[in-house]
Coordinates of C-alpha atoms in Angstrom, one line a residue:
M17 CA 0.1 0.0 -0.1
A18 CA 1.2 3.5 -0.8
L19 CA 2.3 5.6 2.1
L20 CA 0.4 8.6 0.6
S21 CA -2.0 8.6 -2.1
L22 CA -4.1 11.5 -3.9
S23 CA -7.1 11.0 -6.0
N24 CA -9.1 13.3 -8.0
A25 CA -7.7 16.4 -6.2
H26 CA -8.7 19.8 -6.9
L27 CA -7.2 23.0 -5.6
A28 CA -7.4 26.6 -6.8
F29 CA -6.4 30.0 -5.8
G30 CA -9.0 32.6 -7.4
H31 CA -9.7 31.6 -10.8
V32 CA -6.4 29.6 -11.3
P33 CA -6.7 25.8 -10.7
L34 CA -3.5 24.4 -9.4
L35 CA -4.8 20.9 -9.2
D36 CA -7.5 19.8 -11.7
G37 CA -8.7 16.1 -10.9
A38 CA -4.8 15.3 -10.1
G39 CA -3.8 11.8 -8.8
F40 CA -0.6 10.8 -7.1
S41 CA 1.0 8.0 -4.8
L42 CA 4.1 7.7 -3.1
E43 CA 5.6 4.3 -2.1
A44 CA 7.9 3.2 0.7
G45 CA 11.6 3.9 -0.4
E46 CA 10.8 6.0 -3.5
R47 CA 12.6 9.3 -4.1
V48 CA 10.4 11.3 -6.5
A49 CA 11.5 14.7 -8.0
L50 CA 8.4 17.0 -8.3
I51 CA 9.0 19.5 -11.1
G52 CA 6.9 22.1 -13.1
R53 CA 6.5 26.0 -13.9
N54 CA 6.9 28.8 -11.4
G55 CA 3.3 29.3 -9.9
A56 CA 2.2 26.0 -11.0
G57 CA 1.4 24.9 -7.5
K58 CA 4.3 22.6 -6.5
S59 CA 4.8 24.1 -3.2
S60 CA 0.9 24.0 -2.4
L61 CA 0.9 20.3 -3.4
L62 CA 3.5 19.7 -0.8
K63 CA 2.0 21.4 1.9
V64 CA -1.2 19.4 1.0
L65 CA 0.6 16.2 1.2
A66 CA 2.1 17.3 4.6
G67 CA -1.2 17.9 6.1
L68 CA -0.6 21.6 6.3
E69 CA -3.1 22.7 3.7
K70 CA -6.6 21.1 2.6
L71 CA -7.9 20.4 -0.7
D72 CA -11.0 22.0 -2.3
D73 CA -12.2 18.7 -3.5
G74 CA -10.7 15.1 -3.7
L75 CA -9.2 12.6 -1.5
L76 CA -5.7 12.4 0.4
Q77 CA -5.0 9.1 2.0
A78 CA -2.1 8.4 4.3
Q79 CA -1.1 5.0 5.7
Q80 CA -2.0 4.7 9.5
N81 CA 0.6 6.3 11.9
V82 CA 2.8 7.3 8.8
R83 CA 5.2 10.2 10.0
R84 CA 5.7 13.1 7.6
F85 CA 8.1 16.0 7.8
Y86 CA 8.1 19.0 5.6
V87 CA 11.1 21.2 5.1
P88 CA 9.9 24.5 3.5
Q89 CA 11.9 26.5 0.9
E90 CA 13.0 29.3 3.6
P91 CA 13.1 27.5 7.2
D92 CA 11.6 29.8 10.0
F93 CA 13.1 29.3 13.3
A94 CA 12.4 30.8 16.8
A95 CA 14.4 33.9 17.5
G96 CA 17.3 33.3 19.8
A97 CA 17.1 29.4 19.6
T98 CA 20.2 27.4 19.6
V99 CA 20.9 24.5 17.0
F100 CA 20.3 22.0 19.5
E101 CA 16.7 23.5 20.6
V102 CA 15.9 23.8 16.8
V103 CA 16.7 20.2 15.8
S104 CA 15.0 19.0 19.2
E105 CA 11.6 20.3 17.7
G106 CA 11.9 17.4 15.1
V107 CA 11.4 15.0 18.1
A108 CA 8.8 17.0 19.9
E109 CA 6.2 14.5 20.3
A110 CA 8.7 11.9 21.8
K111 CA 10.1 14.6 24.1
A112 CA 6.7 15.5 25.1
L113 CA 5.6 11.9 25.7
R114 CA 8.7 11.0 27.8
A115 CA 8.2 14.1 30.0
R116 CA 4.5 13.1 30.5
Y117 CA 5.5 9.4 31.2
E118 CA 8.1 10.8 33.9
A119 CA 5.7 12.9 35.5
H120 CA 2.5 10.9 35.1
E121 CA -0.6 12.0 36.9
P122 CA -3.5 9.7 38.0
G123 CA -5.7 8.6 35.3
D124 CA -2.8 8.6 32.5
D125 CA -2.5 5.3 30.4
L126 CA 1.1 4.6 31.0
D127 CA 0.9 1.5 28.9
A128 CA -0.4 3.4 25.8
I129 CA 2.0 6.2 26.3
Q130 CA 5.0 3.8 26.6
T131 CA 3.9 1.9 23.7
R132 CA 3.9 5.2 21.6
I133 CA 7.3 6.2 23.1
E134 CA 8.7 3.0 21.9
A135 CA 7.3 3.5 18.3
L136 CA 9.0 6.8 18.1
D137 CA 12.0 5.6 19.7
G138 CA 11.6 8.3 22.2
W139 CA 13.4 7.1 25.3
N140 CA 16.9 8.3 23.7
W141 CA 15.9 11.3 21.8
E142 CA 18.7 13.3 23.0
R143 CA 21.4 10.8 21.8
R144 CA 19.4 10.8 18.2
V145 CA 19.7 14.7 18.2
D146 CA 23.3 14.6 19.1
E147 CA 24.1 12.0 16.5
T148 CA 22.5 14.0 13.7
L149 CA 24.0 17.1 14.7
Q150 CA 27.5 15.2 14.5
R151 CA 26.5 13.7 11.1
L152 CA 25.7 17.1 9.7
H153 CA 28.7 19.0 11.3
L154 CA 26.6 21.4 13.3
D155 CA 27.4 23.2 16.6
P156 CA 24.7 22.5 18.9
A157 CA 25.4 25.6 20.9
A158 CA 25.3 28.0 17.9
V159 CA 22.4 30.5 17.7
V160 CA 20.5 30.0 14.5
D161 CA 20.0 33.7 13.8
A162 CA 23.5 34.2 13.4
L163 CA 24.0 31.2 10.9
S164 CA 24.3 31.7 7.0
G165 CA 21.5 30.6 4.6
G166 CA 23.3 27.3 3.7
T167 CA 23.8 26.5 7.4
K168 CA 20.3 27.3 8.2
K169 CA 19.3 24.7 5.7
R170 CA 21.4 22.1 7.3
V171 CA 19.8 22.8 10.6
A172 CA 16.3 22.4 8.8
L173 CA 17.5 18.8 7.5
A174 CA 18.9 18.0 10.7
Q175 CA 15.5 18.7 12.4
A176 CA 13.8 16.5 9.7
L177 CA 16.2 13.6 9.9
A178 CA 16.1 13.6 13.7
A179 CA 12.4 13.0 13.5
H180 CA 13.1 9.8 11.5
P181 CA 9.8 10.3 9.3
D182 CA 8.5 7.7 6.8
V183 CA 8.2 10.5 4.3
L184 CA 10.5 13.7 3.9
L185 CA 9.2 16.4 1.9
L186 CA 11.7 18.9 0.7
D187 CA 11.0 22.3 -1.0
E188 CA 14.1 23.5 -3.0
P189 CA 16.7 21.7 -0.7
T190 CA 19.6 23.0 -2.7
N191 CA 18.9 26.8 -2.7
H192 CA 21.7 28.7 -0.7
L193 CA 23.9 25.2 -0.7
D194 CA 27.4 25.4 -2.1
L195 CA 28.6 22.5 -4.5
D196 CA 30.3 20.5 -1.7
A197 CA 27.0 20.8 0.4
I198 CA 24.9 19.8 -2.6
V199 CA 27.0 16.8 -3.1
W200 CA 26.9 16.0 0.6
L201 CA 23.1 16.2 0.5
Q202 CA 23.0 13.9 -2.6
T203 CA 24.8 11.2 -0.7
L204 CA 22.8 11.7 2.5
L205 CA 19.3 11.4 0.6
N206 CA 20.7 8.4 -1.4
E207 CA 21.7 6.7 1.8
W208 CA 18.4 7.6 3.7
G209 CA 15.9 4.9 3.8
G210 CA 12.7 6.4 3.9
A211 CA 10.3 7.9 1.1
L212 CA 11.3 11.3 -0.4
L213 CA 9.4 13.8 -2.4
L214 CA 11.4 17.0 -3.3
I215 CA 10.9 20.0 -5.5
S216 CA 14.0 21.2 -7.3
H217 CA 15.0 22.6 -10.5
D218 CA 18.7 21.5 -10.3
R219 CA 18.8 19.0 -13.0
A220 CA 22.2 17.5 -12.1
F221 CA 20.9 16.9 -8.5
I222 CA 17.6 15.5 -9.6
D223 CA 19.6 13.0 -11.9
A224 CA 21.7 12.0 -8.8
V225 CA 18.8 11.6 -6.4
A226 CA 15.4 10.9 -8.0
T227 CA 14.1 7.5 -9.0
R228 CA 10.9 9.0 -10.5
I229 CA 10.0 12.5 -11.8
V230 CA 6.4 13.7 -11.4
E231 CA 5.4 16.9 -13.4
L232 CA 2.7 19.3 -12.3
D233 CA 1.4 20.6 -15.6
R234 CA -1.6 22.6 -15.9
G235 CA -3.2 21.1 -13.0
V236 CA -2.4 17.5 -13.9
L237 CA 0.4 15.1 -12.2
R238 CA 2.2 13.1 -14.8
S239 CA 4.7 10.3 -13.8
Y240 CA 8.0 9.7 -15.6
P241 CA 10.2 6.8 -14.1
G242 CA 13.9 7.0 -14.5
H243 CA 16.4 10.1 -14.8
F244 CA 15.8 13.7 -15.9
S245 CA 17.2 12.9 -19.4
A246 CA 14.8 10.3 -20.0
Y247 CA 12.0 12.7 -18.8
E248 CA 13.1 15.2 -21.4
A249 CA 12.8 12.7 -24.2
T250 CA 9.4 11.4 -23.2
K251 CA 8.0 14.8 -22.5
A252 CA 9.2 16.0 -26.1
R253 CA 7.3 13.2 -27.8
E254 CA 4.2 14.0 -25.4
L255 CA 4.0 17.6 -26.4
E256 CA 4.4 16.6 -30.2
D257 CA 1.5 14.2 -29.6
E258 CA -0.7 16.8 -27.7
A259 CA -0.2 19.5 -30.4
L260 CA -1.2 17.2 -33.1
A261 CA -4.3 16.0 -31.2
N262 CA -5.3 19.4 -30.5
A263 CA -4.7 20.5 -34.2
R264 CA -7.1 17.6 -35.2
A265 CA -9.7 18.5 -32.6
D266 CA -9.7 22.1 -33.6
K267 CA -10.0 21.1 -37.3
L268 CA -12.9 19.0 -36.7
L269 CA -14.6 21.6 -34.4
A270 CA -14.3 24.2 -37.3
Q271 CA -15.9 21.8 -39.8
E272 CA -18.8 21.2 -37.4
E273 CA -19.1 25.0 -36.8
V274 CA -19.3 25.5 -40.9
W275 CA -21.8 22.7 -41.1
V276 CA -24.2 23.9 -38.2
R277 CA -24.3 27.5 -39.7
K278 CA -25.8 26.2 -42.9
G279 CA -29.0 26.3 -40.9
V280 CA -31.5 23.9 -42.7
E281 CA -29.8 20.6 -42.5
A282 CA -28.9 21.2 -38.8
R283 CA -32.5 21.3 -37.6
R284 CA -33.4 18.1 -39.1
T285 CA -34.3 15.4 -36.6
R286 CA -31.7 12.8 -38.0
S287 CA -29.0 15.4 -37.4
V288 CA -29.7 15.8 -33.5
G289 CA -26.9 13.6 -32.7
R290 CA -24.3 15.7 -34.7
V291 CA -25.4 18.8 -33.1
Q292 CA -24.9 17.1 -29.6
R293 CA -21.4 16.1 -30.8
L294 CA -20.7 19.8 -31.9
Q295 CA -21.7 21.0 -28.4
A296 CA -19.4 18.2 -26.8
L297 CA -16.6 19.5 -29.1
R298 CA -17.1 23.1 -27.9
E299 CA -17.1 22.2 -24.3
Q300 CA -14.1 20.1 -24.6
R301 CA -12.3 23.0 -26.4
A302 CA -13.4 25.4 -23.5
R303 CA -12.0 23.0 -21.0
R304 CA -8.8 22.4 -22.7
R305 CA -6.1 24.3 -20.8
E306 CA -3.4 25.5 -23.5
S307 CA 0.2 24.9 -22.5
L308 CA 1.7 27.8 -20.9
G309 CA 3.8 30.2 -22.9
Q310 CA 7.5 30.5 -23.0
V311 CA 9.5 33.2 -21.5
K312 CA 10.8 35.6 -24.2
L313 CA 14.1 36.7 -23.1
E314 CA 16.3 39.4 -24.7
V315 CA 19.0 41.7 -23.4
D316 CA 20.4 45.1 -24.2
S317 CA 24.2 44.5 -24.3
G318 CA 24.8 48.4 -24.6
A319 CA 27.9 49.8 -26.3
P320 CA 30.7 47.4 -26.4
S321 CA 33.4 47.5 -23.6
G322 CA 37.1 47.6 -24.2
K323 CA 38.7 44.3 -25.4
I324 CA 40.2 43.9 -21.8
V325 CA 37.5 43.9 -19.1
A326 CA 40.1 43.4 -16.2
E327 CA 43.5 42.5 -15.8
L328 CA 44.6 41.2 -12.0
R329 CA 48.2 40.8 -11.3
D330 CA 49.3 39.1 -7.9
V331 CA 46.0 40.3 -6.3
S332 CA 45.6 39.5 -2.5
Q333 CA 43.0 40.6 -0.1
R334 CA 43.0 40.3 3.6
F335 CA 40.7 41.1 6.3
G336 CA 42.5 41.2 9.6
D337 CA 44.4 37.8 10.1
R338 CA 42.1 36.1 7.4
T339 CA 43.3 35.8 3.8
L340 CA 40.4 35.5 1.2
I341 CA 42.4 35.9 -1.9
D342 CA 46.1 35.3 -2.3
G343 CA 48.4 36.1 -5.3
F344 CA 45.7 35.7 -7.9
S345 CA 46.3 36.7 -11.6
A346 CA 44.1 36.7 -14.4
T347 CA 43.0 38.6 -17.8
I348 CA 39.2 38.9 -18.4
L349 CA 38.4 39.8 -22.1
R350 CA 35.3 41.0 -23.7
G351 CA 32.8 38.4 -24.1
D352 CA 34.2 36.0 -21.6
K353 CA 31.6 34.0 -19.7
V354 CA 33.2 33.4 -16.3
G355 CA 32.0 31.1 -13.5
L356 CA 33.0 31.8 -10.0
V357 CA 32.7 28.4 -7.8
G358 CA 33.5 28.1 -4.2
P359 CA 32.0 27.3 -0.7
N360 CA 29.7 29.9 1.0
G361 CA 32.1 32.5 2.6
S362 CA 35.0 31.5 0.5
G363 CA 35.2 35.2 -1.0
K364 CA 33.5 35.0 -4.3
T365 CA 31.8 38.3 -3.8
T366 CA 35.0 40.0 -2.7
L367 CA 36.8 38.7 -5.8
L368 CA 33.9 40.1 -8.1
K369 CA 34.2 43.4 -6.3
L370 CA 38.1 43.3 -7.0
I371 CA 37.5 42.6 -10.6
L372 CA 34.9 45.5 -11.0
G373 CA 36.9 48.0 -9.2
E374 CA 34.6 48.3 -6.1
L375 CA 37.3 47.3 -3.7
A376 CA 41.0 48.1 -3.7
P377 CA 43.2 45.0 -3.3
T378 CA 45.4 44.7 -0.1
Q379 CA 48.3 43.7 -2.4
G380 CA 48.8 43.6 -6.3
S381 CA 47.3 45.6 -9.1
V382 CA 43.9 45.7 -11.0
R383 CA 43.5 47.3 -14.4
R384 CA 39.9 47.7 -15.4
G385 CA 38.8 48.1 -19.1
S386 CA 37.1 51.2 -20.6
N387 CA 33.3 51.7 -20.9
L388 CA 32.0 49.1 -18.6
Q389 CA 28.3 49.1 -18.0
V390 CA 27.6 46.8 -15.2
A391 CA 24.3 45.4 -14.2
Y392 CA 23.9 43.2 -11.2
F393 CA 21.4 40.2 -10.2
D394 CA 21.2 39.8 -6.6
Q395 CA 20.2 36.4 -5.3
M396 CA 18.6 37.9 -2.0
R397 CA 16.5 40.1 -4.2
A398 CA 17.6 43.2 -2.0
G399 CA 16.7 45.8 -4.8
L400 CA 13.1 44.5 -5.0
N401 CA 10.6 47.1 -3.4
L402 CA 8.0 44.3 -2.3
D403 CA 5.3 47.1 -2.2
A404 CA 5.8 48.5 -5.8
T405 CA 3.8 47.1 -8.6
L406 CA 5.3 44.9 -11.5
A407 CA 5.1 47.8 -14.0
D408 CA 6.9 50.3 -11.7
T409 CA 9.7 47.8 -10.8
I410 CA 10.4 47.3 -14.4
S411 CA 10.0 50.8 -15.8
P412 CA 9.6 53.5 -12.9
G413 CA 7.6 56.4 -14.1
S414 CA 7.4 55.3 -17.5
E415 CA 5.0 53.0 -19.7
W416 CA 8.0 52.2 -22.1
V417 CA 10.9 49.9 -21.9
E418 CA 13.8 50.4 -24.4
I419 CA 15.7 47.1 -25.5
G420 CA 18.4 47.3 -28.1
G421 CA 17.2 50.6 -29.5
Q422 CA 13.6 49.4 -29.7
R423 CA 10.8 50.7 -27.5
K424 CA 8.2 48.2 -26.0
H425 CA 5.4 48.8 -23.8
V426 CA 5.8 47.7 -20.4
M427 CA 2.7 45.4 -20.4
S428 CA 3.9 43.7 -23.5
Y429 CA 7.2 43.3 -21.9
L430 CA 5.8 41.7 -18.9
T431 CA 3.9 39.4 -21.2
D432 CA 7.4 38.3 -22.4
F433 CA 8.1 37.2 -19.0
L434 CA 4.7 35.3 -18.5
F435 CA 3.0 37.9 -16.5
S436 CA -0.4 38.8 -17.8
P437 CA -1.5 42.5 -18.1
E438 CA -3.9 42.0 -15.2
R439 CA -0.9 41.4 -12.9
A440 CA 1.0 44.5 -14.1
N441 CA -0.4 46.5 -11.0
S442 CA -0.1 43.7 -8.5
P443 CA 2.5 44.2 -5.6
V444 CA 5.7 42.3 -5.9
R445 CA 5.1 40.7 -2.5
T446 CA 2.1 38.7 -4.0
L447 CA 4.6 36.8 -6.3
S448 CA 6.2 33.4 -5.7
G449 CA 9.9 33.0 -5.2
G450 CA 10.4 32.0 -9.0
E451 CA 8.1 34.9 -10.1
R452 CA 10.1 37.4 -8.2
N453 CA 13.2 36.1 -9.8
R454 CA 11.6 36.5 -13.3
V455 CA 10.8 40.1 -12.3
Q456 CA 14.3 40.8 -11.4
L457 CA 15.7 39.1 -14.7
A458 CA 13.1 41.3 -16.6
R459 CA 14.5 44.6 -14.7
L460 CA 18.1 43.7 -15.3
F461 CA 17.5 43.0 -19.1
A462 CA 15.9 46.2 -19.6
L463 CA 19.0 47.9 -18.5
P464 CA 21.8 48.5 -21.2
A465 CA 24.8 46.6 -19.9
N466 CA 28.0 45.1 -21.4
V467 CA 28.9 43.3 -18.3
L468 CA 26.2 41.0 -16.4
V469 CA 27.0 39.9 -12.8
L470 CA 24.5 37.1 -11.9
D471 CA 24.6 36.0 -8.3
E472 CA 22.6 32.8 -8.0
P473 CA 20.1 33.6 -10.8
T474 CA 18.8 30.0 -11.1
N475 CA 17.3 29.9 -7.5
D476 CA 13.5 29.2 -7.9
L477 CA 13.6 29.4 -11.7
D478 CA 11.7 26.6 -13.4
I479 CA 13.6 24.3 -15.8
D480 CA 12.1 25.9 -19.0
T481 CA 13.2 29.2 -18.1
L482 CA 16.7 27.9 -17.0
E483 CA 17.1 26.6 -20.6
L484 CA 16.1 30.0 -22.1
L485 CA 18.2 31.8 -19.7
E486 CA 21.3 29.5 -20.9
E487 CA 20.6 30.2 -24.5
L488 CA 20.3 33.9 -23.9
L489 CA 23.8 34.1 -22.1
Q490 CA 25.4 31.9 -24.7
S491 CA 24.5 34.4 -27.4
Y492 CA 25.1 37.5 -25.3
S493 CA 27.8 39.5 -26.7
G494 CA 29.0 41.2 -23.4
T495 CA 31.0 39.8 -20.5
V496 CA 29.1 37.6 -18.0
F497 CA 30.2 36.7 -14.2
L498 CA 28.3 33.8 -12.9
V499 CA 28.0 32.8 -9.4
S500 CA 25.9 29.6 -9.2
H501 CA 26.0 26.1 -7.8
D502 CA 23.7 24.6 -10.5
R503 CA 26.3 22.5 -12.2
R504 CA 24.6 21.9 -15.3
F505 CA 23.6 25.5 -15.9
V506 CA 27.2 26.6 -15.2
D507 CA 28.5 23.9 -17.7
N508 CA 26.3 25.2 -20.3
V509 CA 27.1 28.9 -20.1
V510 CA 30.6 29.6 -18.8
T511 CA 33.9 29.5 -21.0
S512 CA 36.1 29.6 -18.1
T513 CA 36.0 29.1 -14.2
I514 CA 37.5 30.8 -11.2
A515 CA 37.5 28.2 -8.5
W516 CA 38.4 28.4 -4.8
E517 CA 40.9 25.9 -3.7
G518 CA 41.7 27.1 -0.3
D519 CA 41.7 23.6 1.1
A520 CA 45.2 23.3 -0.4
K521 CA 46.4 26.9 0.7
P522 CA 44.3 29.7 2.4
G523 CA 43.0 32.2 -0.1
L524 CA 44.2 30.2 -3.3
W525 CA 42.1 30.8 -6.4
R526 CA 42.8 29.3 -9.7
E527 CA 41.3 29.8 -13.2
Y528 CA 40.4 26.8 -15.5
E529 CA 39.2 26.5 -19.2
G530 CA 35.6 25.1 -19.3
G531 CA 32.9 24.6 -16.6
I532 CA 32.6 22.8 -13.3
E533 CA 33.1 19.3 -14.8
D534 CA 36.2 20.5 -16.5
W535 CA 37.5 22.2 -13.3
L536 CA 37.0 19.0 -11.3
Q537 CA 38.8 16.9 -13.8
Q538 CA 41.7 19.1 -14.1
R539 CA 41.9 19.8 -10.4
D540 CA 42.0 16.0 -9.8
R541 CA 44.5 15.4 -12.4
S542 CA 46.9 18.1 -11.1
R543 CA 46.4 16.8 -7.7
A544 CA 47.3 13.2 -8.8
V545 CA 50.4 14.7 -10.5
A546 CA 51.5 16.5 -7.4
A547 CA 51.0 13.6 -5.1
A548 CA 53.1 11.5 -7.5
A549 CA 55.8 14.2 -7.8
A550 CA 55.9 14.4 -3.7
A551 CA 56.0 10.8 -3.4
A552 CA 58.9 10.5 -5.7
A553 CA 60.8 13.5 -4.3
A554 CA 60.3 12.0 -0.7
P555 CA 63.4 10.7 1.0
A556 CA 63.9 6.9 0.2
P557 CA 64.9 4.5 2.8
A558 CA 68.7 4.2 3.6
P559 CA 69.5 0.9 1.5
A560 CA 68.0 2.7 -1.7
A561 CA 69.5 6.1 -1.0
S562 CA 72.2 5.9 -3.7
A563 CA 69.7 4.7 -6.2
A564 CA 67.2 7.4 -5.4
A565 CA 70.0 10.0 -5.8
T566 CA 71.0 8.9 -9.1
A567 CA 67.3 8.8 -10.6
P568 CA 65.2 11.8 -9.9
A569 CA 63.2 11.1 -13.2
K570 CA 59.7 11.2 -11.9
P571 CA 59.6 14.8 -10.6
A572 CA 61.1 16.0 -13.9
A573 CA 58.6 14.1 -15.8
A574 CA 55.8 15.5 -13.9
A575 CA 57.1 19.0 -14.3
R576 CA 57.2 18.7 -18.1
K577 CA 53.4 17.5 -18.2
L578 CA 51.2 19.4 -20.4
S579 CA 48.6 21.7 -18.9
Y580 CA 44.8 21.2 -19.7
K581 CA 45.0 24.3 -21.9
E582 CA 48.1 23.2 -23.7
Q583 CA 46.7 19.7 -24.2
R584 CA 43.6 21.3 -25.9
E585 CA 45.9 23.4 -28.0
L586 CA 47.8 20.4 -29.1
D587 CA 44.7 18.4 -30.1
A588 CA 43.3 21.3 -32.0
L589 CA 46.6 22.0 -34.0
P590 CA 46.1 19.3 -36.7
A591 CA 42.7 20.4 -37.6
K592 CA 44.1 24.2 -37.8
I593 CA 47.0 23.1 -39.9
E594 CA 44.7 21.1 -42.3
A595 CA 42.3 24.0 -42.6
L596 CA 45.2 26.6 -43.5
E597 CA 46.6 24.1 -46.0
A598 CA 43.1 23.8 -47.5
E599 CA 42.6 27.6 -47.6
Q600 CA 46.1 28.3 -49.2
K601 CA 45.3 25.6 -51.8
A602 CA 41.9 27.2 -52.7
L603 CA 43.7 30.7 -52.9
G604 CA 46.5 29.4 -55.1
E605 CA 43.9 28.0 -57.5
Q606 CA 42.0 31.3 -57.6
L607 CA 45.2 33.2 -58.4
A608 CA 46.5 30.7 -60.9
D609 CA 43.2 31.4 -63.1
P610 CA 43.9 34.2 -65.5
G611 CA 40.1 35.2 -65.4
I612 CA 40.6 36.4 -61.9
Y613 CA 42.2 39.7 -63.0
A614 CA 39.3 40.5 -65.3
R615 CA 36.6 39.5 -62.8
E616 CA 38.2 41.3 -59.6
T617 CA 39.5 44.7 -59.0
H618 CA 43.2 45.3 -58.4
Q619 CA 42.5 45.6 -54.6
K620 CA 40.7 42.4 -54.2
V621 CA 43.5 40.6 -55.9
A622 CA 46.0 42.3 -53.7
E623 CA 44.3 41.2 -50.8
L624 CA 44.1 37.5 -51.9
Q625 CA 47.8 37.6 -52.6
A626 CA 48.5 39.1 -49.1
R627 CA 46.5 36.4 -47.5
Y628 CA 48.3 33.7 -49.4
S629 CA 51.6 35.0 -47.9
A630 CA 50.2 35.3 -44.6
I631 CA 49.2 31.9 -44.5
D632 CA 52.8 30.7 -44.9
D633 CA 53.7 32.5 -41.8
E634 CA 50.7 30.9 -39.8
L635 CA 51.6 27.7 -41.1
L636 CA 55.0 27.9 -40.1
A637 CA 54.3 29.0 -36.6
A638 CA 51.6 26.4 -36.2
L639 CA 53.9 23.6 -37.2
E640 CA 56.6 24.9 -34.7
R641 CA 54.1 25.0 -32.0
W642 CA 53.0 21.4 -32.6
E643 CA 56.4 20.3 -32.6
A644 CA 57.2 22.0 -29.4
L645 CA 54.1 20.6 -27.5
G646 CA 54.6 17.1 -28.9
A647 CA 58.2 17.1 -27.9
R648 CA 57.1 17.5 -24.2

């Protein structure tokens, strides 16, 4: 029997149906990812399954004595409470029952109380809380108010795990967590034995954790077994089939409407059935909820910046005794898409301020490029006035927005971000987390900017919008600085990654080609080489000392190893040489044709001859570089 089951569920806010006859079941040991558009009703569904909200109609069934625990998107703790006190709330029932048993009063059914305590494993609830805190590396005496967003998320998860629930319900558990914490959470959930239902838009996290995907689409829940990639393929086929079926139904309806308007034939008795079918088609068409639109993203890249955006040379930044950045050097060029990766509190924001000239380095130099127009996306949405309307937030004091030299009415612009004109005068505070992110993106893209700084832009955004944002940033002609822990999003956008490696040396930052996966491979490879070199350089035992002294070959070999960037350059050189040779051959054939001097101007022929000669120099340089890299 399913732990939780939902049948013919209906739920609506105003005129918008969030659940429209939906059905769902959760079996023991399942790990289900719930996905869907922002505002589709995912969080409301999770609260219904947790027993915190009621359905308008339908049936929710839970197995007898099933224990459910809900962790909201933004945990709310009592002011001034310690971590131990907060986590102990997860075992509140066991705690209260044991206290009641120990201070029993006449008339208490001690047998029933004892049975319930044993069922909850409540005799040793303190030990359970302590074990959970140790497992999650939390300080029991710390005051929750002073913790970071990521640590507060750990405290909420500790509270849930200490409760030992049969069903764990998580709403966006990866928000505010850094990469290491997300990997830790993946391991924790995969090892956990209970049933899990989570809302997430982190595609890599879903692939690592979920055994089934459930999509909330236009009020209906659809189930897809397997990983996210399997869901994507199946969903694409379903959308094609749905579009085809809708087109056929619309065509049939149009034909019947034409027939009924002929008038005479429609009133004959033998045609009553056909008229009834027409009425049924009209009702079916009215009930059909069309697929939601796609967000239309475009950004005004403003005037181009200088070729060099920023040049950092041996930059260090210290605050008291703490070193956040130590000896970092990099050159950021126009059009680069740079990802910044590191744990919470490692100094990503500080490094960004150094690059953009908002902070002077303790040591080293920073040279900024010319004509930089910077636009910021703040993950905490501090720039949003919750009492302002959507229209005033996007375009204060004006009804028009200018994008790339073209004017667009603010109502039309909001429609591009899936906000209906009726909502243009609604206050921002009425929006969901994902909708607030869309508003912030709409305001950001309305500003002319050749440098975009995006701090966790993916939080709360649905998967469709994430993919469209990826495409926009890939085609954006300006420079992008991206801080995000969504691994797939970063890998699909950035051209290089600046990564924190302070576990090896305080304040150490390094730049790598490619995204997060590329960085992890390069980092692991370099660490393996360094470990091999250190092992080879270590003092050998006394009997083998003379042999070790005469054969220091391994460290030298490690020192000559190609870097990742050099290896990619070496791999690309044969194709480059082949392309140059093909281009030179084609130019030679053109120049050998006497008719070219009649067809082309003297200037064009001179340009072809100059290019032919220049290829000789490029070929020579490429061959020499190939030989040099190959020799190493």
